[in-house]
XYZ file of C-alpha atoms in Angstrom:
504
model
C 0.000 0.000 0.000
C 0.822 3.717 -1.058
C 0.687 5.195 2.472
C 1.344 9.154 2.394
C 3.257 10.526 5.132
C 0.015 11.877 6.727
C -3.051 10.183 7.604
C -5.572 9.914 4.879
C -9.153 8.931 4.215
C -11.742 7.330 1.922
C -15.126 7.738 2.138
C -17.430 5.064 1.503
C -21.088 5.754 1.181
C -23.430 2.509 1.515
C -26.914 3.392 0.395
C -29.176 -0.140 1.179
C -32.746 -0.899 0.799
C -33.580 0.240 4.650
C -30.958 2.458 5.215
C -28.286 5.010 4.044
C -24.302 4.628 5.562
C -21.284 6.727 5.645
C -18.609 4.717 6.545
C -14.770 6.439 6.845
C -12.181 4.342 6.348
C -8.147 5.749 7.033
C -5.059 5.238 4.747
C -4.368 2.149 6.330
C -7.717 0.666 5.995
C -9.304 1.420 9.606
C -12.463 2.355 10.087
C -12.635 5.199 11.856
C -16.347 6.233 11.848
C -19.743 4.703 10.994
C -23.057 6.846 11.021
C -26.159 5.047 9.618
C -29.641 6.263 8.894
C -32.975 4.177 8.424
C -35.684 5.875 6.085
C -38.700 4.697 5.440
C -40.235 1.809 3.451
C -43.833 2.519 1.529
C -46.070 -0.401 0.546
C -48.743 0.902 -1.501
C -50.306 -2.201 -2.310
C -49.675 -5.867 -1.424
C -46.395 -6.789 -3.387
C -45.124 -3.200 -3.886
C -42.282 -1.746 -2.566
C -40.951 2.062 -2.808
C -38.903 4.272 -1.394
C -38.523 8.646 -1.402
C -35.611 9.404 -3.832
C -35.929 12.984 -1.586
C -35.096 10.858 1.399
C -32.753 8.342 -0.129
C -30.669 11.554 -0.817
C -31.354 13.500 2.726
C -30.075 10.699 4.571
C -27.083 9.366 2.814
C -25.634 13.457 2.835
C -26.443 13.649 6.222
C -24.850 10.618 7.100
C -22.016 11.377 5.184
C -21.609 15.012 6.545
C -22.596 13.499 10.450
C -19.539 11.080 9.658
C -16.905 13.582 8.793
C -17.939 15.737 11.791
C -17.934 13.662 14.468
C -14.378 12.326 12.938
C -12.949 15.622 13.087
C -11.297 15.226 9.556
C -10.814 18.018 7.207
C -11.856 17.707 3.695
C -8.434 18.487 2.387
C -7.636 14.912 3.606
C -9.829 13.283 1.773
C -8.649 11.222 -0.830
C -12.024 10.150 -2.253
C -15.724 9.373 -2.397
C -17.053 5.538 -3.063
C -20.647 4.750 -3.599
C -22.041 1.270 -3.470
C -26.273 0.968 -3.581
C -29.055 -1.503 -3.374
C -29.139 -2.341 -7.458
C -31.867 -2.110 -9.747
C -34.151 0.304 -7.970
C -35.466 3.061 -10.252
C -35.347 6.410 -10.162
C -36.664 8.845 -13.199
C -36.323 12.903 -12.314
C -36.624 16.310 -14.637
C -33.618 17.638 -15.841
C -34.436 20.809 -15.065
C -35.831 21.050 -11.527
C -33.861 17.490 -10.847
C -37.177 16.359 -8.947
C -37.883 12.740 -9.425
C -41.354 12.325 -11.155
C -41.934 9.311 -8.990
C -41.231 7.705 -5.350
C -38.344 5.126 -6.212
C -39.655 1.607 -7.576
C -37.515 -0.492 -4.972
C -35.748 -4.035 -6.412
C -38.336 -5.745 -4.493
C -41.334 -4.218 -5.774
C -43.499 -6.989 -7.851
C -45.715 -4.628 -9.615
C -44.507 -5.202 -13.111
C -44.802 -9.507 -12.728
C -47.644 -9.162 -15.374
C -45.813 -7.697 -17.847
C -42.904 -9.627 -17.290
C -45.482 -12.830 -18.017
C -45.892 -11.522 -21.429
C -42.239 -11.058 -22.101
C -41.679 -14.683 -20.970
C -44.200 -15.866 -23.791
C -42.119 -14.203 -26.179
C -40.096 -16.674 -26.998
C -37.299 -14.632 -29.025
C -37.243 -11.885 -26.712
C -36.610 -13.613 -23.281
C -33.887 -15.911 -25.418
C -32.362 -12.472 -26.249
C -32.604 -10.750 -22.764
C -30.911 -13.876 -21.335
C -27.908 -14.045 -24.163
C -27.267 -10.580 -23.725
C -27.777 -9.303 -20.584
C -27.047 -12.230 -18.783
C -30.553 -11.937 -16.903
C -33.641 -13.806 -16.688
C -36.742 -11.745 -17.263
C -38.178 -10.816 -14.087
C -39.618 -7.982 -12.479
C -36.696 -7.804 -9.941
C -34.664 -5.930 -12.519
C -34.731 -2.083 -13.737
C -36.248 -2.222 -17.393
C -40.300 -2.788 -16.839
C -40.117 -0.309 -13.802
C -38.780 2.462 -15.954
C -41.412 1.081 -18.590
C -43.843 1.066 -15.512
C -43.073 4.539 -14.791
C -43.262 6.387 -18.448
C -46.566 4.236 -19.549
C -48.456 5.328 -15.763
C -47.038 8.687 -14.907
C -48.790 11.691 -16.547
C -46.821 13.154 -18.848
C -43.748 11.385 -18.479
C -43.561 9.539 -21.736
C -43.869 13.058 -23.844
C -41.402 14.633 -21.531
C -38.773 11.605 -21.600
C -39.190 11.890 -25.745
C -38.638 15.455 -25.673
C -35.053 14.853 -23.499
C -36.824 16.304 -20.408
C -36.468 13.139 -18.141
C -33.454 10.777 -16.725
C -33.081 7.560 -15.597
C -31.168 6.284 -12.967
C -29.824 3.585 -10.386
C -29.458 4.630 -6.886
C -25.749 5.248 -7.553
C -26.507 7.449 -10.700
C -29.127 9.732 -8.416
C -26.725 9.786 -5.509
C -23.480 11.238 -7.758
C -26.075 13.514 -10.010
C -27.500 15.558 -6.684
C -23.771 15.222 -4.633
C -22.612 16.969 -7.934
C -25.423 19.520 -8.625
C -25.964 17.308 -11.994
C -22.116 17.440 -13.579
C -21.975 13.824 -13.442
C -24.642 11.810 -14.882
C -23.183 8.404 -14.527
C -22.607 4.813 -13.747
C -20.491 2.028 -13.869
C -20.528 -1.656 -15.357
C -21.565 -3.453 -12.445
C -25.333 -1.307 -11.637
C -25.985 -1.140 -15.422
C -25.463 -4.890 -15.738
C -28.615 -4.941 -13.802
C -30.832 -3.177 -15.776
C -31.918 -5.429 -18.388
C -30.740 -3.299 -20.408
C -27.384 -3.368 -20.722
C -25.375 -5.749 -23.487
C -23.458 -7.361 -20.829
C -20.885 -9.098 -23.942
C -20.819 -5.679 -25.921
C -20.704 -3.411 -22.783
C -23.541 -0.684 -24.003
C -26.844 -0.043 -23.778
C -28.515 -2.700 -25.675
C -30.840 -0.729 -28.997
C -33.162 -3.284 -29.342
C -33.719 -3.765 -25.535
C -34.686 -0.221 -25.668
C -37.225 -0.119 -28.798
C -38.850 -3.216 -27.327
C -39.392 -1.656 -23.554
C -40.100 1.674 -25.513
C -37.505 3.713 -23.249
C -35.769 6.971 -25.183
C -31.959 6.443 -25.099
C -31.201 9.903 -23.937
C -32.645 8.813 -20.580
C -29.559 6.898 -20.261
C -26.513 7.743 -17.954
C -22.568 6.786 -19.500
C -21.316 3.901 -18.237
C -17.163 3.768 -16.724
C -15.719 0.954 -15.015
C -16.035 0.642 -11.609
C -12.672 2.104 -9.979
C -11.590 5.129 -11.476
C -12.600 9.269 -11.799
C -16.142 9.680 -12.352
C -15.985 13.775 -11.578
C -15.487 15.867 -8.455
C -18.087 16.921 -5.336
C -17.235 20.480 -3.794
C -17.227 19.820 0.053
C -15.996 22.707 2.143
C -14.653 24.255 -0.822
C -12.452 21.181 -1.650
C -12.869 19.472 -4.853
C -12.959 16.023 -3.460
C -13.046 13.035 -6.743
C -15.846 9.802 -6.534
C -13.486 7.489 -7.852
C -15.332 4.008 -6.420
C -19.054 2.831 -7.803
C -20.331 -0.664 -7.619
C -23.138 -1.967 -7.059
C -23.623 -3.888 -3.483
C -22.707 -7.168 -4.313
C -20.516 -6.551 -6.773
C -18.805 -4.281 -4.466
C -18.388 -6.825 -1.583
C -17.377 -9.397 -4.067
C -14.178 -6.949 -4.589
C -14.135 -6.883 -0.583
C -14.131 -10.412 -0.338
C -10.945 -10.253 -2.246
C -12.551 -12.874 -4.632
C -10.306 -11.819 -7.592
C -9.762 -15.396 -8.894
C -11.839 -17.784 -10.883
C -13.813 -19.682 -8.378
C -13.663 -17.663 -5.251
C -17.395 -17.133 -3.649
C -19.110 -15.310 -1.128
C -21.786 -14.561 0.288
C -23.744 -11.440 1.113
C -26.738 -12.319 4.402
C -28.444 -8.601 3.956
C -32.475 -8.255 3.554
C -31.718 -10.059 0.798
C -29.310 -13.332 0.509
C -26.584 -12.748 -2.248
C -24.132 -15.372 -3.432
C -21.396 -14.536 -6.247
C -19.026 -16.717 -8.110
C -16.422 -14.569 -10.160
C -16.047 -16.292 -13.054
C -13.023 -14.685 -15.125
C -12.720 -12.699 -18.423
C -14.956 -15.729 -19.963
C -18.910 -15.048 -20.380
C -20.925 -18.028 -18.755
C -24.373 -18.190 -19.024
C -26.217 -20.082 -16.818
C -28.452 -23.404 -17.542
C -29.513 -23.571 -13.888
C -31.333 -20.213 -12.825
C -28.422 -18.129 -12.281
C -28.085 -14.453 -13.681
C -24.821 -13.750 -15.729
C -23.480 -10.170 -14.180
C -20.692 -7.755 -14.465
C -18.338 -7.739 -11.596
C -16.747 -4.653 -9.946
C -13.705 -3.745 -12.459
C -10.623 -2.188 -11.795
C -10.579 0.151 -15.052
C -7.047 -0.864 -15.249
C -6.834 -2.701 -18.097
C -10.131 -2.044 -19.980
C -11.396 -5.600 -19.721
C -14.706 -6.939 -18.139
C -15.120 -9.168 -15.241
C -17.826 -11.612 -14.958
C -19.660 -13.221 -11.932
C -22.613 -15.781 -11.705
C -25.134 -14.256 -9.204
C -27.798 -16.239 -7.741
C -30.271 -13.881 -5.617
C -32.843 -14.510 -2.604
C -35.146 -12.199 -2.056
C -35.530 -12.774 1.664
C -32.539 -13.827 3.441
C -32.179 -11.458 6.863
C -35.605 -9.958 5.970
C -37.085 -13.027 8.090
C -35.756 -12.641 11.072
C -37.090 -8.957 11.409
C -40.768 -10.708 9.935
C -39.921 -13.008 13.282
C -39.151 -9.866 15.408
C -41.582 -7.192 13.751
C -44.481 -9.789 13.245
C -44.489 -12.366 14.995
C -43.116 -11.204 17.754
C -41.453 -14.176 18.991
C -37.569 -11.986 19.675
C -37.215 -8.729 20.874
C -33.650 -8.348 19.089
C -32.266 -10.004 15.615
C -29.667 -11.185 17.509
C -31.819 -13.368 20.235
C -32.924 -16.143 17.107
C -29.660 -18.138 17.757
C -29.919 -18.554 21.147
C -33.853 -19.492 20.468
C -33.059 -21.540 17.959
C -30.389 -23.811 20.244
C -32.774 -24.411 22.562
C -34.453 -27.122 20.090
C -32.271 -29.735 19.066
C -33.409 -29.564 15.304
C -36.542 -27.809 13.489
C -39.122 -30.299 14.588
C -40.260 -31.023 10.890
C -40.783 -27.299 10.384
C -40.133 -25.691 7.187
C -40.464 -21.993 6.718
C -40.297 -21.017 2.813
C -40.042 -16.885 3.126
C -41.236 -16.144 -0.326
C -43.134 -13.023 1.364
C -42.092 -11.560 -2.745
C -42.076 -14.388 -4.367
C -38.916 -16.880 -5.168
C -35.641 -15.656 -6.898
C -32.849 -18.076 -7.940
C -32.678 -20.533 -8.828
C -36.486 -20.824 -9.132
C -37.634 -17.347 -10.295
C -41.659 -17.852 -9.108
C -43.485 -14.415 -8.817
C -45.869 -15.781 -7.523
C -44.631 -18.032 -4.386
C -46.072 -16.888 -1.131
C -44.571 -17.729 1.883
C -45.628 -20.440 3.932
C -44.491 -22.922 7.221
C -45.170 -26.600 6.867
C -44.448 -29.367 9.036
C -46.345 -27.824 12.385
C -47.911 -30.507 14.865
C -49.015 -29.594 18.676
C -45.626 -30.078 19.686
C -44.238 -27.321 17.266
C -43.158 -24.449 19.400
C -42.179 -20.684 18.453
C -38.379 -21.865 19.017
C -38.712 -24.683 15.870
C -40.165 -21.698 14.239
C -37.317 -19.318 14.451
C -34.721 -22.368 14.114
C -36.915 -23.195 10.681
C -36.684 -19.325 9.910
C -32.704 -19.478 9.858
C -32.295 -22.358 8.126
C -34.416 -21.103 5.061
C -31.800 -19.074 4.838
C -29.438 -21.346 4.798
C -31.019 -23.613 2.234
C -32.192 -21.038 -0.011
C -28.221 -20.056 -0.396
C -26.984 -24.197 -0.394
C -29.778 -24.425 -3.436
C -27.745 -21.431 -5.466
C -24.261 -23.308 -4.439
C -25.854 -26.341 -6.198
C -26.643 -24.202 -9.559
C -23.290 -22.688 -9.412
C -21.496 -26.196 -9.488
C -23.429 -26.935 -12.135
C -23.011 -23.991 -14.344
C -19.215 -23.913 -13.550
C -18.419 -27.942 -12.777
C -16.193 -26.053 -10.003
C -16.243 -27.810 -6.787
C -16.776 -24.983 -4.284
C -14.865 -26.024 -1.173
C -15.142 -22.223 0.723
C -17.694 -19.554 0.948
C -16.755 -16.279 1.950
C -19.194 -14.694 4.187
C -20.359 -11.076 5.352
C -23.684 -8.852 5.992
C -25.311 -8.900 9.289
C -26.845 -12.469 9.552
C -23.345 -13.695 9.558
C -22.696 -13.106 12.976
C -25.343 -15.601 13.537
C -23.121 -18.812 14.748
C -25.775 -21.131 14.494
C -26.876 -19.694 10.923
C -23.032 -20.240 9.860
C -22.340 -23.764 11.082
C -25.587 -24.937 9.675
C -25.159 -23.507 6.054
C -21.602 -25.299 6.184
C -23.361 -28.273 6.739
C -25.921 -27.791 4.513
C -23.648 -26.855 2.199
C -21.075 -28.644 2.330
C -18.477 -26.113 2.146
C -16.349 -24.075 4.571
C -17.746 -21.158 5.697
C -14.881 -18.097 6.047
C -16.474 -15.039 8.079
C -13.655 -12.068 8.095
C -12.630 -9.967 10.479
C -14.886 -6.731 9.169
C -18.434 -6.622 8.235
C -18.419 -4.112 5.739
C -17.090 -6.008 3.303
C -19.755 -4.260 1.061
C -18.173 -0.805 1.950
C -14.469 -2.278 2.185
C -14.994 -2.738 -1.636
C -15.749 0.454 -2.997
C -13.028 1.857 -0.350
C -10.562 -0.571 -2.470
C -11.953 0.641 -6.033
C -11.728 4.175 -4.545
C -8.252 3.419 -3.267
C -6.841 2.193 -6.759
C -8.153 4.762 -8.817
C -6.042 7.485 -6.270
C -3.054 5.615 -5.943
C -3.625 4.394 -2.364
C -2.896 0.833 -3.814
C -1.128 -0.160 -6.714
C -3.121 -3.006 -7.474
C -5.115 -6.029 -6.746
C -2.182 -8.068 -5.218
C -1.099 -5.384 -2.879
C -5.124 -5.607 -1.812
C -4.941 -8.950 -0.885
C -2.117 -8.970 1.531
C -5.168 -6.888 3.369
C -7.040 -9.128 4.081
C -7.819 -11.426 7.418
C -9.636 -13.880 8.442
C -11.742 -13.953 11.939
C -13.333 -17.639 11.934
C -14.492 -20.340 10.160
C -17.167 -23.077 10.182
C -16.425 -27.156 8.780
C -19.220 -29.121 7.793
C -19.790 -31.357 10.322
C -23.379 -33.050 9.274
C -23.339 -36.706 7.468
C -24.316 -36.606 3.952
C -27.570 -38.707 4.910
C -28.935 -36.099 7.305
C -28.230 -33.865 4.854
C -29.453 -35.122 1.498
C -32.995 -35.710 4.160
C -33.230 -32.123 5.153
C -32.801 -31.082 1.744
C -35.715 -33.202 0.453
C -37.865 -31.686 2.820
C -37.077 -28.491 2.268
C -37.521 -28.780 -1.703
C -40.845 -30.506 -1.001
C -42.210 -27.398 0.805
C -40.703 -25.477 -2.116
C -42.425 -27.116 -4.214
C -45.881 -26.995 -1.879
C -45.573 -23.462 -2.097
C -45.227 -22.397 -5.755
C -47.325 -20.557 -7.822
C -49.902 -20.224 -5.088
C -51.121 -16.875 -6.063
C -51.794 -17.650 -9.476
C -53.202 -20.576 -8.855
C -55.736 -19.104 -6.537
């Protein structure tokens, strides 16, 4: 590592699906102040999910400008800005005023499902989303909410024809208001989410655009993921964003999984697990999504991942909390779930938005199966944890199948991988090693590292690794019978619970 004489700092800005982050991270990669910020979720019907673009802003500059503050650093010692953000969330505003035209259609929102049903029928067109964006028409990704918002919002499809409107990810909206609109931007890694974006020609995709009948101009450019994308004046300093990935593409760069084969895993509100998978486009026969990793801009050349994606990992214990009722604190399900000395035949399948990899049902609901008078709330919240655990050990089966990669070691990070008990039971479920580092921000730590290369702060990827450290790790320890039973189980209730609402 570069280290200058003096101490130095990166920020990183985290903007998730509940909340907005500012973590500071020194020259020598400490961190040396978090401030985070919950904002508020809207549900305006059963299924959708949206969010302020007002707020989403507010909060992540306040938390940034709370974080500098109470650190006592001066802006002159800031080396640069990162931005990582929940991915595919859509945000359309006017030019002009730069006021969005609509609340922010959140990844999770399942309003669109319809029209993505009539995509799927078209036979040449979902063949063509898949080959070139890597993606599997769903409503989870960016293109029918844009199309959602220009066909329902008054106005909006005259004004995005005459050049009045943009389009963004949450990165794009965050560096286009931190900037008073200079930069209109993102990078490889948020637009590969899109459904879009020509993932093998690395541009916005023409005929993607015709078909979901979205103007071009609405479009931001596209960079690589470590390098200048313009300047924000703080203080009167001209301080560079030089990081942008999307969140788990950025802790995939955190991980340190730079070589073919490495995998983590992301436990978040959602459940993320990445393969990278090399210079070489794969796409996947089993339900995974092809995407575009975090890139160092270095050399010019893209980096693929396979990405399979649950849409409610962590997200269930807070249902157990918030809803049920059964914990006071996130943190009390493992010592609940101990107190049972297995799930009792319960099965919780948290498809509260339907399934995502590898399964891709909009219209799962969520259910519990297996309950007898002698299920208690504790083989509830044990079944609740291990849905997470199997819903990941189903996308470590696609991956080996995509790849024929034996996948010995999972890197781990994101709150539910404190969770002992979670850990030690997705190593046996899985059958693989679990590695949990010594930070949880991986997501953060990677968009400090793409920050840090594009400034000089390291010379490259090598001189990255020798960062990183290991705090524990969790062996399979469960016989492949008990396994190979639980698994059955679990794919029966899978199975129980698919396509209930449109069956019904």
């Amino acid at each position: 590592m570069n280290t200058p004489a003096k101490r130095r700092y990166i920020i990183a800005l985290d903007q998730g699906t509940t909340s907005s982050r500012c973590v500071i991270f020194d020259n020598s990669g400490k961190i040396v102040q978090v401030v985070q910020k919950e904002f508020k979720q809207i549900f305006p019907k059963p299924g959708w999910v949206e969010h302020d673009p007002m707020e989403i802003y507010a909060s992540q500059y306040s938390v940034m400008i709370e974080a500098i503050a109470q650190s006592g650093i001066h802006a002159k010692h800031i080396l640069g800005i990162g931005i990582t953000n929940q991915r595919e969330t859509t945000i359309v505003w006017d030019k002009v005023s730069g006021k969005p035209i609509y609340n922010a259609i959140v990844w999770q929102c399942r309003r669109t499902a319809d029209l993505v049903e009539t995509i799927k029928k078209d036979k040449k067109m979902s063949e063509y989303i898949k080959e070139n964006t890597g993606l599997l028409p769903d409503a989870y990704f960016s293109a029918t909410k844009l199309q959602w918002i220009l066909d329902n919002v008054e106005g909006a499809r005259e004004k995005a024809e005459r050049g009045e409107l943009l389009f963004g990810t949450v990165d794009t909206w965050l560096m286009w208001k931190l900037t008073n609109g200079k930069i209109f931007a993102t990078d490889y890694s948020n637009a590969s989410r899109t459904m879009l974006y020509n993932i093998k020609d690395l541009c916005w995709d023409k005929k993607l655009c015709e078909y979901f009948n979205i103007p071009m101009n609405m479009l931001p450019e596209v960079k690589a993921s470590s390098g200048i994308f313009g300047n924000v004046n703080m203080f009167d300093y001209d301080i560079p964003i030089a990081g942008v990935a999307g969140d788990q593409q950025s802790a995939l760069f955190g991980q340190t999984c730079f070589a073919e084969g490495d995998v983590k895993t992301t436990y978040g509100t959602g459940c993320f697990l990445l393969m990278n998978i090399g210079s070489k486009y794969i796409k996947s026969k089993n339900g995974l999504v092809t995407t575009l990793a975090a890139s160092s801009g270095k050399d010019g050349k893209p980096e693929y991942a396979l990405e399979g994606s649950v849409f409610v990992g962590g997200a269930i214990v807070q249902w157990v909390r918030d809803q049920l009722r059964f914990i006071v604190d996130a943190s009390d399900s493992e010592y609940f779930a101990t107190k049972v000395k297995d799930n009792g035949g319960v099965y919780v399948v948290p498809a509260f938005t339907g399934l995502g990899a590898p399964y891709w049902d909009m219209y799962a609901r969520g259910t519990i199966f297996g309950l007898t008078r002698g299920s208690n709330r504790n083989h509830i919240i044990r079944a609740a944890l291990e849905s997470i655990a199997y819903q990941v050990a189903d996308l470590v089966g696609a991956m080996k199948m995509d790849t024929n990669l034996p996948i010995h070691a999972i890197k781990v990070d994101g709150g539910a991988s404190k969770n002992n008990f979670l850990m030690q039971f997705q190593s046996d479920i899985s059958d693989s090693e679990i590695i949990r580092g010594t930070s949880s921000e991986s997501t953060a730590l990677g968009v400090y590292y793409l920050t840090g290369l594009a400034v000089g702060l390291f010379k490259d990827k090598e001189e990255i690794k020798e960062c990183e450290s290991v705090g524990s790790s969790f062996k399979p320890k469960m016989s492949k019978e008990d396994r190979e039973k639980y698994l059955s189980h679990w794919h029966k209730a899978v199975r129980m619970c698919q396509g209930w609402e449109d069956n019904n």
